[in-house]
mmCIF file of C-alpha atoms and ligand atoms in Angstrom:
data_model
loop_
_atom_site.group_PDB
_atom_site.id
_atom_site.type_symbol
_atom_site.label_atom_id
_atom_site.label_comp_id
_atom_site.label_asym_id
_atom_site.label_seq_id
_atom_site.Cartn_x
_atom_site.Cartn_y
_atom_site.Cartn_z
ATOM 1 C CA MET K 24 217.347 158.208 -12.306
ATOM 2 C CA GLN K 25 216.655 154.902 -11.318
ATOM 3 C CA TRP K 26 213.679 153.620 -10.080
ATOM 4 C CA LEU K 27 212.413 150.786 -7.899
ATOM 5 C CA ASP K 28 208.454 150.315 -7.877
ATOM 6 C CA GLY K 29 207.202 148.222 -4.992
ATOM 7 C CA HIS K 30 203.656 147.318 -6.060
ATOM 8 C CA CYS K 31 201.974 146.904 -9.222
ATOM 9 C CA ASP K 32 198.856 145.157 -10.242
ATOM 10 C CA VAL K 33 199.771 143.851 -13.619
ATOM 11 C CA LEU K 34 199.263 140.200 -13.169
ATOM 12 C CA SER K 35 195.538 140.621 -12.010
ATOM 13 C CA LYS K 36 195.111 142.838 -14.982
ATOM 14 C CA MET K 37 196.496 139.901 -17.349
ATOM 15 C CA TRP K 38 194.632 137.294 -15.519
ATOM 16 C CA LYS K 39 191.229 138.971 -16.467
ATOM 17 C CA ASP K 40 192.023 139.646 -19.863
ATOM 18 C CA PRO K 41 195.303 138.052 -21.097
ATOM 19 C CA VAL K 42 194.701 139.179 -24.585
ATOM 20 C CA LYS K 43 194.108 142.815 -24.024
ATOM 21 C CA HIS K 44 196.914 143.051 -21.733
ATOM 22 C CA LYS K 45 200.212 141.945 -23.228
ATOM 23 C CA PHE K 46 203.450 142.861 -21.301
ATOM 24 C CA TYR K 47 205.694 143.367 -24.203
ATOM 25 C CA ASP K 48 203.119 144.979 -26.650
ATOM 26 C CA PRO K 49 204.408 148.540 -27.565
ATOM 27 C CA GLN K 50 200.599 149.489 -27.891
ATOM 28 C CA SER K 51 199.879 147.650 -24.403
ATOM 29 C CA LYS K 52 197.021 148.689 -22.383
ATOM 30 C CA LEU K 53 199.245 147.894 -19.222
ATOM 31 C CA ASP K 54 200.337 151.016 -17.290
ATOM 32 C CA SER K 55 203.614 149.168 -16.093
ATOM 33 C CA SER K 56 204.017 147.682 -19.559
ATOM 34 C CA TYR K 57 207.748 146.576 -20.557
ATOM 35 C CA PHE K 58 208.099 149.733 -22.720
ATOM 36 C CA ASN K 59 206.713 152.311 -20.374
ATOM 37 C CA LEU K 60 209.006 150.604 -17.423
ATOM 38 C CA ARG K 61 212.058 150.649 -19.814
ATOM 39 C CA GLU K 62 211.419 154.199 -20.776
ATOM 40 C CA ALA K 63 211.220 155.249 -17.021
ATOM 41 C CA THR K 64 214.214 153.284 -16.158
ATOM 42 C CA VAL K 65 212.607 151.365 -13.545
ATOM 43 C CA ALA K 66 215.180 148.539 -12.740
ATOM 44 C CA LEU K 67 213.211 146.600 -10.046
ATOM 45 C CA GLN K 68 209.500 145.958 -10.053
ATOM 46 C CA VAL K 69 207.582 144.129 -7.509
ATOM 47 C CA PHE K 70 204.515 142.320 -9.238
ATOM 48 C CA ALA K 71 201.469 141.496 -6.887
ATOM 49 C CA VAL K 72 199.535 138.485 -7.364
ATOM 50 C CA TRP K 73 196.120 139.510 -6.227
ATOM 51 C CA VAL K 74 192.969 137.224 -6.267
ATOM 52 C CA PRO K 75 189.676 139.131 -6.072
ATOM 53 C CA GLU K 76 187.368 138.343 -3.026
ATOM 54 C CA THR K 77 184.570 137.652 -5.766
ATOM 55 C CA VAL K 78 186.617 134.358 -6.574
ATOM 56 C CA ALA K 79 185.001 131.546 -4.683
ATOM 57 C CA LYS K 80 187.266 130.256 -1.764
ATOM 58 C CA ALA K 81 188.107 127.016 -3.157
ATOM 59 C CA GLN K 82 189.223 128.472 -6.459
ATOM 60 C CA ARG K 83 191.650 131.255 -4.844
ATOM 61 C CA LEU K 84 194.894 129.218 -5.057
ATOM 62 C CA GLN K 85 194.022 128.175 -8.753
ATOM 63 C CA VAL K 86 193.602 131.996 -9.592
ATOM 64 C CA ALA K 87 197.073 132.633 -7.719
ATOM 65 C CA LEU K 88 198.791 129.974 -9.627
ATOM 66 C CA LYS K 89 197.511 131.126 -12.885
ATOM 67 C CA GLN K 90 198.786 134.443 -12.078
ATOM 68 C CA ILE K 91 202.195 133.281 -11.335
ATOM 69 C CA ASP K 92 202.117 131.266 -14.594
ATOM 70 C CA LEU K 93 201.462 134.383 -16.480
ATOM 71 C CA PHE K 94 204.199 136.018 -14.698
ATOM 72 C CA TYR K 95 206.751 133.304 -16.028
ATOM 73 C CA GLU K 96 205.156 132.897 -19.359
ATOM 74 C CA GLU K 97 204.338 136.453 -20.566
ATOM 75 C CA ILE K 98 207.035 138.301 -18.385
ATOM 76 C CA ILE K 99 210.151 136.442 -17.315
ATOM 77 C CA GLN K 100 210.220 134.147 -20.348
ATOM 78 C CA ASP K 101 213.689 133.557 -21.278
ATOM 79 C CA GLU K 102 215.006 136.407 -18.682
ATOM 80 C CA GLN K 103 216.370 138.469 -21.885
ATOM 81 C CA ASN K 104 214.411 141.392 -20.653
ATOM 82 C CA VAL K 105 213.278 140.892 -17.380
ATOM 83 C CA ILE K 106 214.656 138.666 -14.649
ATOM 84 C CA LEU K 107 213.330 136.789 -11.444
ATOM 85 C CA ILE K 108 214.579 138.197 -8.203
ATOM 86 C CA ALA K 109 214.262 135.658 -5.561
ATOM 87 C CA ASP K 110 217.540 135.932 -3.734
ATOM 88 C CA ARG K 111 220.045 138.712 -2.895
ATOM 89 C CA LYS K 112 222.520 137.452 -5.593
ATOM 90 C CA ARG K 113 220.089 138.050 -8.255
ATOM 91 C CA LEU K 114 219.024 141.177 -7.105
ATOM 92 C CA ARG K 115 222.631 142.627 -7.825
ATOM 93 C CA GLU K 116 222.025 141.804 -11.334
ATOM 94 C CA CYS K 117 218.793 143.814 -12.261
ATOM 95 C CA SER K 118 219.131 147.282 -14.166
ATOM 96 C CA PRO K 119 217.057 149.166 -16.277
ATOM 97 C CA GLU K 120 218.234 147.017 -19.129
ATOM 98 C CA ARG K 121 217.337 143.782 -17.572
ATOM 99 C CA ILE K 122 214.402 144.760 -15.331
ATOM 100 C CA GLY K 123 214.277 142.656 -11.925
ATOM 101 C CA ALA K 124 210.877 141.347 -11.083
ATOM 102 C CA LEU K 125 210.095 139.981 -7.549
ATOM 103 C CA LEU K 126 206.520 138.460 -6.692
ATOM 104 C CA LEU K 127 204.287 139.613 -3.771
ATOM 105 C CA LEU K 128 201.114 137.741 -2.722
ATOM 106 C CA GLU K 129 198.770 140.582 -1.779
ATOM 107 C CA GLY K 130 196.533 138.735 0.462
ATOM 108 C CA ALA K 131 196.922 135.163 2.064
ATOM 109 C CA ASP K 132 193.413 134.189 0.938
ATOM 110 C CA ALA K 133 195.259 132.098 -1.801
ATOM 111 C CA LEU K 134 196.505 129.807 0.941
ATOM 112 C CA GLN K 135 193.164 128.345 1.391
ATOM 113 C CA GLY K 136 194.044 127.924 5.172
ATOM 114 C CA GLU K 137 196.921 125.455 4.249
ATOM 115 C CA LEU K 138 200.569 126.186 5.479
ATOM 116 C CA ALA K 139 201.790 123.815 2.657
ATOM 117 C CA ASN K 140 200.414 126.277 0.189
ATOM 118 C CA LEU K 141 202.694 129.167 1.705
ATOM 119 C CA ARG K 142 205.557 126.816 1.201
ATOM 120 C CA LEU K 143 204.728 125.792 -2.275
ATOM 121 C CA LEU K 144 204.242 129.683 -3.373
ATOM 122 C CA TRP K 145 207.629 130.263 -1.792
ATOM 123 C CA ARG K 146 209.133 127.525 -4.054
ATOM 124 C CA LEU K 147 207.617 129.431 -6.880
ATOM 125 C CA GLY K 148 209.281 132.621 -6.365
ATOM 126 C CA ILE K 149 206.888 134.533 -3.567
ATOM 127 C CA ARG K 150 209.202 136.551 -1.598
ATOM 128 C CA GLN K 151 206.682 138.905 0.019
ATOM 129 C CA MET K 152 203.367 138.640 1.245
ATOM 130 C CA GLY K 153 200.482 140.810 2.527
ATOM 131 C CA LEU K 154 198.184 138.957 5.062
ATOM 132 C CA THR K 155 195.175 140.321 3.725
ATOM 133 C CA TRP K 156 193.577 142.679 1.418
ATOM 134 C CA ASN K 157 190.748 145.019 2.685
ATOM 135 C CA TYR K 158 188.741 142.064 4.196
ATOM 136 C CA ALA K 159 188.793 139.395 6.513
ATOM 137 C CA ASN K 160 190.386 136.249 5.693
ATOM 138 C CA GLU K 161 191.750 132.970 7.338
ATOM 139 C CA VAL K 162 194.780 134.607 8.431
ATOM 140 C CA ALA K 163 193.653 138.147 9.804
ATOM 141 C CA ASP K 164 191.314 141.107 9.308
ATOM 142 C CA GLY K 165 191.808 143.658 6.381
ATOM 143 C CA ILE K 166 191.501 147.305 7.003
ATOM 144 C CA GLU K 167 187.774 147.720 5.565
ATOM 145 C CA GLU K 168 186.550 144.818 8.023
ATOM 146 C CA GLU K 169 184.556 146.839 10.464
ATOM 147 C CA ARG K 170 185.331 144.514 13.452
ATOM 148 C CA GLY K 171 188.748 145.406 13.130
ATOM 149 C CA GLY K 172 190.180 142.231 14.377
ATOM 150 C CA GLY K 173 193.917 141.295 14.260
ATOM 151 C CA LEU K 174 195.559 137.745 13.522
ATOM 152 C CA THR K 175 193.806 134.287 13.758
ATOM 153 C CA ARG K 176 195.553 131.196 15.234
ATOM 154 C CA PHE K 177 196.007 130.171 11.879
ATOM 155 C CA GLY K 178 197.372 133.793 10.984
ATOM 156 C CA ARG K 179 199.969 133.316 13.951
ATOM 157 C CA GLN K 180 201.034 129.628 12.367
ATOM 158 C CA VAL K 181 201.513 131.708 8.908
ATOM 159 C CA ILE K 182 203.681 134.359 10.828
ATOM 160 C CA GLU K 183 205.950 131.814 12.212
ATOM 161 C CA GLU K 184 206.427 129.876 8.866
ATOM 162 C CA MET K 185 207.100 133.170 7.140
ATOM 163 C CA LYS K 186 209.926 133.770 9.743
ATOM 164 C CA ARG K 187 211.522 130.398 8.876
ATOM 165 C CA LEU K 188 211.118 131.112 5.359
ATOM 166 C CA ARG K 189 212.264 134.594 5.402
ATOM 167 C CA MET K 190 209.362 135.895 3.737
ATOM 168 C CA ILE K 191 208.558 139.640 3.826
ATOM 169 C CA LEU K 192 205.605 140.966 5.389
ATOM 170 C CA ASP K 193 203.716 143.532 3.494
ATOM 171 C CA VAL K 194 201.376 145.244 5.921
ATOM 172 C CA SER K 195 199.529 147.478 3.645
ATOM 173 C CA HIS K 196 195.752 146.590 3.527
ATOM 174 C CA LEU K 197 196.201 144.997 6.992
ATOM 175 C CA SER K 198 193.877 145.802 9.911
ATOM 176 C CA VAL K 199 195.314 148.352 12.849
ATOM 177 C CA LYS K 200 195.208 145.597 15.252
ATOM 178 C CA GLY K 201 196.910 143.031 12.973
ATOM 179 C CA PHE K 202 199.680 145.767 12.142
ATOM 180 C CA TRP K 203 200.813 146.067 15.829
ATOM 181 C CA GLU K 204 200.414 142.401 16.296
ATOM 182 C CA VAL K 205 203.169 141.847 13.763
ATOM 183 C CA ILE K 206 205.281 144.816 14.155
ATOM 184 C CA GLY K 207 206.723 143.344 17.440
ATOM 185 C CA GLU K 208 207.858 139.956 15.452
ATOM 186 C CA GLU K 209 211.436 140.825 15.272
ATOM 187 C CA GLU K 210 212.680 138.540 12.762
ATOM 188 C CA LEU K 211 209.930 139.326 10.262
ATOM 189 C CA PRO K 212 211.012 141.910 7.531
ATOM 190 C CA ILE K 213 208.147 144.471 7.118
ATOM 191 C CA LEU K 214 207.282 147.161 4.867
ATOM 192 C CA ALA K 215 203.842 148.791 3.539
ATOM 193 C CA SER K 216 204.133 148.478 -0.207
ATOM 194 C CA HIS K 217 201.583 150.970 -1.003
ATOM 195 C CA SER K 218 200.420 153.215 1.731
ATOM 196 C CA ASN K 219 200.640 157.015 2.453
ATOM 197 C CA CYS K 220 199.812 159.133 5.508
ATOM 198 C CA ARG K 221 196.594 159.677 7.513
ATOM 199 C CA ALA K 222 197.635 162.827 8.886
ATOM 200 C CA ILE K 223 197.952 164.294 5.124
ATOM 201 C CA CYS K 224 194.892 162.122 3.684
ATOM 202 C CA PRO K 225 192.511 160.572 6.290
ATOM 203 C CA HIS K 226 191.858 157.249 4.243
ATOM 204 C CA LYS K 227 191.657 154.154 6.082
ATOM 205 C CA ARG K 228 194.480 152.458 4.105
ATOM 206 C CA ASN K 229 197.009 155.328 4.900
ATOM 207 C CA LEU K 230 199.338 154.670 7.900
ATOM 208 C CA GLU K 231 198.896 156.736 11.306
ATOM 209 C CA ASP K 232 202.121 158.478 12.299
ATOM 210 C CA ASP K 233 202.589 156.023 15.481
ATOM 211 C CA GLN K 234 202.656 153.106 12.705
ATOM 212 C CA ILE K 235 204.937 154.842 10.411
ATOM 213 C CA ARG K 236 207.388 155.625 13.215
ATOM 214 C CA ALA K 237 207.052 152.018 14.358
ATOM 215 C CA LEU K 238 207.928 150.951 10.754
ATOM 216 C CA ILE K 239 211.209 153.260 10.720
ATOM 217 C CA GLU K 240 212.100 151.980 14.094
ATOM 218 C CA ARG K 241 212.335 148.595 12.647
ATOM 219 C CA ASP K 242 214.345 149.416 9.439
ATOM 220 C CA GLY K 243 210.647 148.749 7.601
ATOM 221 C CA ARG K 244 209.934 150.535 4.376
ATOM 222 C CA ILE K 245 206.753 152.970 3.363
ATOM 223 C CA GLY K 246 205.797 152.688 -0.354
ATOM 224 C CA VAL K 247 204.338 156.251 -1.034
ATOM 225 C CA THR K 248 201.560 155.368 -3.470
ATOM 226 C CA PHE K 249 200.117 157.165 -6.335
ATOM 227 C CA VAL K 250 196.278 156.095 -5.479
ATOM 228 C CA PRO K 251 194.398 159.268 -6.049
ATOM 229 C CA SER K 252 191.994 158.758 -3.039
ATOM 230 C CA PHE K 253 195.197 157.757 -0.561
ATOM 231 C CA VAL K 254 196.793 160.999 -1.831
ATOM 232 C CA HIS K 255 194.265 163.787 -1.426
ATOM 233 C CA VAL K 256 190.792 164.027 0.431
ATOM 234 C CA SER K 257 189.267 165.382 -2.794
ATOM 235 C CA TYR K 258 190.634 162.665 -5.001
ATOM 236 C CA PRO K 259 189.690 164.139 -8.436
ATOM 237 C CA ASP K 260 191.891 167.025 -7.580
ATOM 238 C CA ALA K 261 194.810 164.904 -6.351
ATOM 239 C CA SER K 262 198.222 166.189 -7.713
ATOM 240 C CA ILE K 263 201.864 165.449 -7.811
ATOM 241 C CA SER K 264 202.219 168.282 -5.256
ATOM 242 C CA HIS K 265 199.944 166.332 -3.085
ATOM 243 C CA VAL K 266 202.180 163.259 -3.379
ATOM 244 C CA LEU K 267 205.034 165.649 -2.028
ATOM 245 C CA LYS K 268 203.060 166.655 1.000
ATOM 246 C CA HIS K 269 203.125 162.732 1.979
ATOM 247 C CA ILE K 270 207.011 162.667 1.546
ATOM 248 C CA ASP K 271 207.418 165.761 3.495
ATOM 249 C CA HIS K 272 205.431 164.445 6.193
ATOM 250 C CA LEU K 273 207.277 161.024 6.085
ATOM 251 C CA CYS K 274 210.734 163.408 6.347
ATOM 252 C CA GLY K 275 209.254 164.940 9.263
ATOM 253 C CA LEU K 276 208.730 161.830 11.247
ATOM 254 C CA GLY K 277 212.399 160.897 10.330
ATOM 255 C CA GLY K 278 211.534 158.707 7.235
ATOM 256 C CA GLU K 279 214.191 160.171 4.697
ATOM 257 C CA ASP K 280 215.960 156.615 4.670
ATOM 258 C CA TYR K 281 212.616 154.722 4.623
ATOM 259 C CA ILE K 282 210.784 155.887 1.906
ATOM 260 C CA PHE K 283 210.245 154.529 -1.479
ATOM 261 C CA PHE K 284 207.455 154.318 -4.111
ATOM 262 C CA GLY K 285 204.719 151.679 -4.477
ATOM 263 C CA SER K 286 202.639 153.023 -7.535
ATOM 264 C CA ASP K 287 199.810 150.696 -7.417
ATOM 265 C CA PHE K 288 199.626 151.185 -11.227
ATOM 266 C CA ASP K 289 197.211 148.602 -12.935
ATOM 267 C CA GLY K 290 195.549 148.424 -9.658
ATOM 268 C CA ILE K 291 193.787 151.844 -10.259
ATOM 269 C CA SER K 292 191.389 153.267 -12.842
ATOM 270 C CA TYR K 293 191.563 156.865 -11.781
ATOM 271 C CA LYS K 294 194.787 158.531 -12.159
ATOM 272 C CA ILE K 295 196.694 161.737 -10.700
ATOM 273 C CA LYS K 296 197.386 164.085 -13.618
ATOM 274 C CA HIS K 297 200.909 163.599 -15.116
ATOM 275 C CA LEU K 298 201.336 160.276 -13.299
ATOM 276 C CA GLU K 299 199.346 158.118 -15.101
ATOM 277 C CA SER K 300 202.051 155.551 -15.526
ATOM 278 C CA TYR K 301 205.850 155.399 -15.475
ATOM 279 C CA ARG K 302 206.034 156.674 -18.695
ATOM 280 C CA TYR K 303 205.060 160.306 -17.143
ATOM 281 C CA ILE K 304 207.561 159.885 -14.512
ATOM 282 C CA HIS K 305 209.639 162.673 -15.270
ATOM 283 C CA TYR K 306 206.857 164.996 -14.161
ATOM 284 C CA LEU K 307 207.295 163.728 -10.457
ATOM 285 C CA THR K 308 211.310 163.591 -10.831
ATOM 286 C CA GLU K 309 211.151 167.141 -11.407
ATOM 287 C CA ALA K 310 208.805 168.239 -8.769
ATOM 288 C CA LEU K 311 210.968 166.131 -6.430
ATOM 289 C CA LEU K 312 214.078 167.809 -7.568
ATOM 290 C CA LYS K 313 212.619 171.318 -7.180
ATOM 291 C CA ALA K 314 211.669 170.774 -3.731
ATOM 292 C CA PHE K 315 214.436 168.184 -2.364
ATOM 293 C CA PRO K 316 218.085 167.748 -2.725
ATOM 294 C CA GLU K 317 218.843 165.317 -5.504
ATOM 295 C CA SER K 318 220.687 163.010 -2.944
ATOM 296 C CA SER K 319 217.380 162.314 -1.247
ATOM 297 C CA VAL K 320 215.511 161.939 -4.240
ATOM 298 C CA LYS K 321 217.668 159.175 -5.160
ATOM 299 C CA LYS K 322 217.111 157.547 -2.205
ATOM 300 C CA TRP K 323 213.506 157.181 -2.561
ATOM 301 C CA SER K 324 213.451 156.329 -6.271
ATOM 302 C CA TRP K 325 216.051 153.632 -5.606
ATOM 303 C CA GLU K 326 218.488 153.622 -2.898
ATOM 304 C CA ASN K 327 216.065 152.902 -0.005
ATOM 305 C CA GLY K 328 213.948 150.031 -1.447
ATOM 306 C CA TYR K 329 217.098 148.259 -3.053
ATOM 307 C CA ARG K 330 218.737 148.608 0.592
ATOM 308 C CA PHE K 331 215.962 146.826 2.183
ATOM 309 C CA TYR K 332 215.649 144.100 -0.385
ATOM 310 C CA GLU K 333 219.325 143.568 -0.457
ATOM 311 C CA LYS K 334 219.232 143.174 3.442
ATOM 312 C CA GLN K 335 216.122 141.160 3.562
ATOM 313 C CA LEU K 336 216.417 138.659 0.720
ATOM 314 C CA SER K 337 218.277 135.594 1.737
ATOM 315 C CA LEU K 338 221.600 134.496 -0.292
HETATM 316 ZN ZN1 ZN C 4 196.265 146.893 -2.764
#
């Protein structure tokens, strides 16, 4: 079974410690190392560029650029093993033998309030952006920001520019108000790269049923994530069977054709047992195939995510 993973944090880990985190090292400490992705037959991996809030505002673009440089130098290299996915034509070339890699900016903090930086990051290969991480920035409030504000004036300009560029909007981490403000933007491709269901696990980072229905209605996607605290209320007990509960719930809301996976590997230190990296993905595959028809499982592991990017990336 072929996989598409909508969210990993390899790049911020590599930026923090490039010596320890080598993508092509067979002994790599990365969850989503080349060998782990290969073994699991992941054919498309979305790589997040994430700048921690501890980085001073004036340095945020610099840190994002550093991570993009690592992406090209340490992962893409000569495209023998991993290819850059920046358009639809390239997307059709990815396979478990030559893994596709798509760049996501997780949080518009790196724009430092300049639309020009959005355009430049697009030219460097960024095709998807989450407006915020957990807190407020120049664009909008994140989900952990207590005042729960929506988009700023600059945020609305960013949205207009994203539409023009046809950059995909990732609503994971965004405040509820921000979510409802962007969901009405018809021309904007939208997904949640790594969020589960609040009805199953009442964590702020998870989506309410009406948000899930709205994403489905506009042909968005919901990336079921393996973050233990988003999977089960008592996170040390989170298991693969709890992940299945989220999938079951999404199906109940009419989401069968809109589910994919966004592991958040390398962004989490605590892991679900037997779901520590893609190396162990067969445990999830077995559990899914026991509970659901194979045709559905294939939709979630690959087809739904692929169909989204095929539709939304420009030629
Ligand atoms: Zn995240």
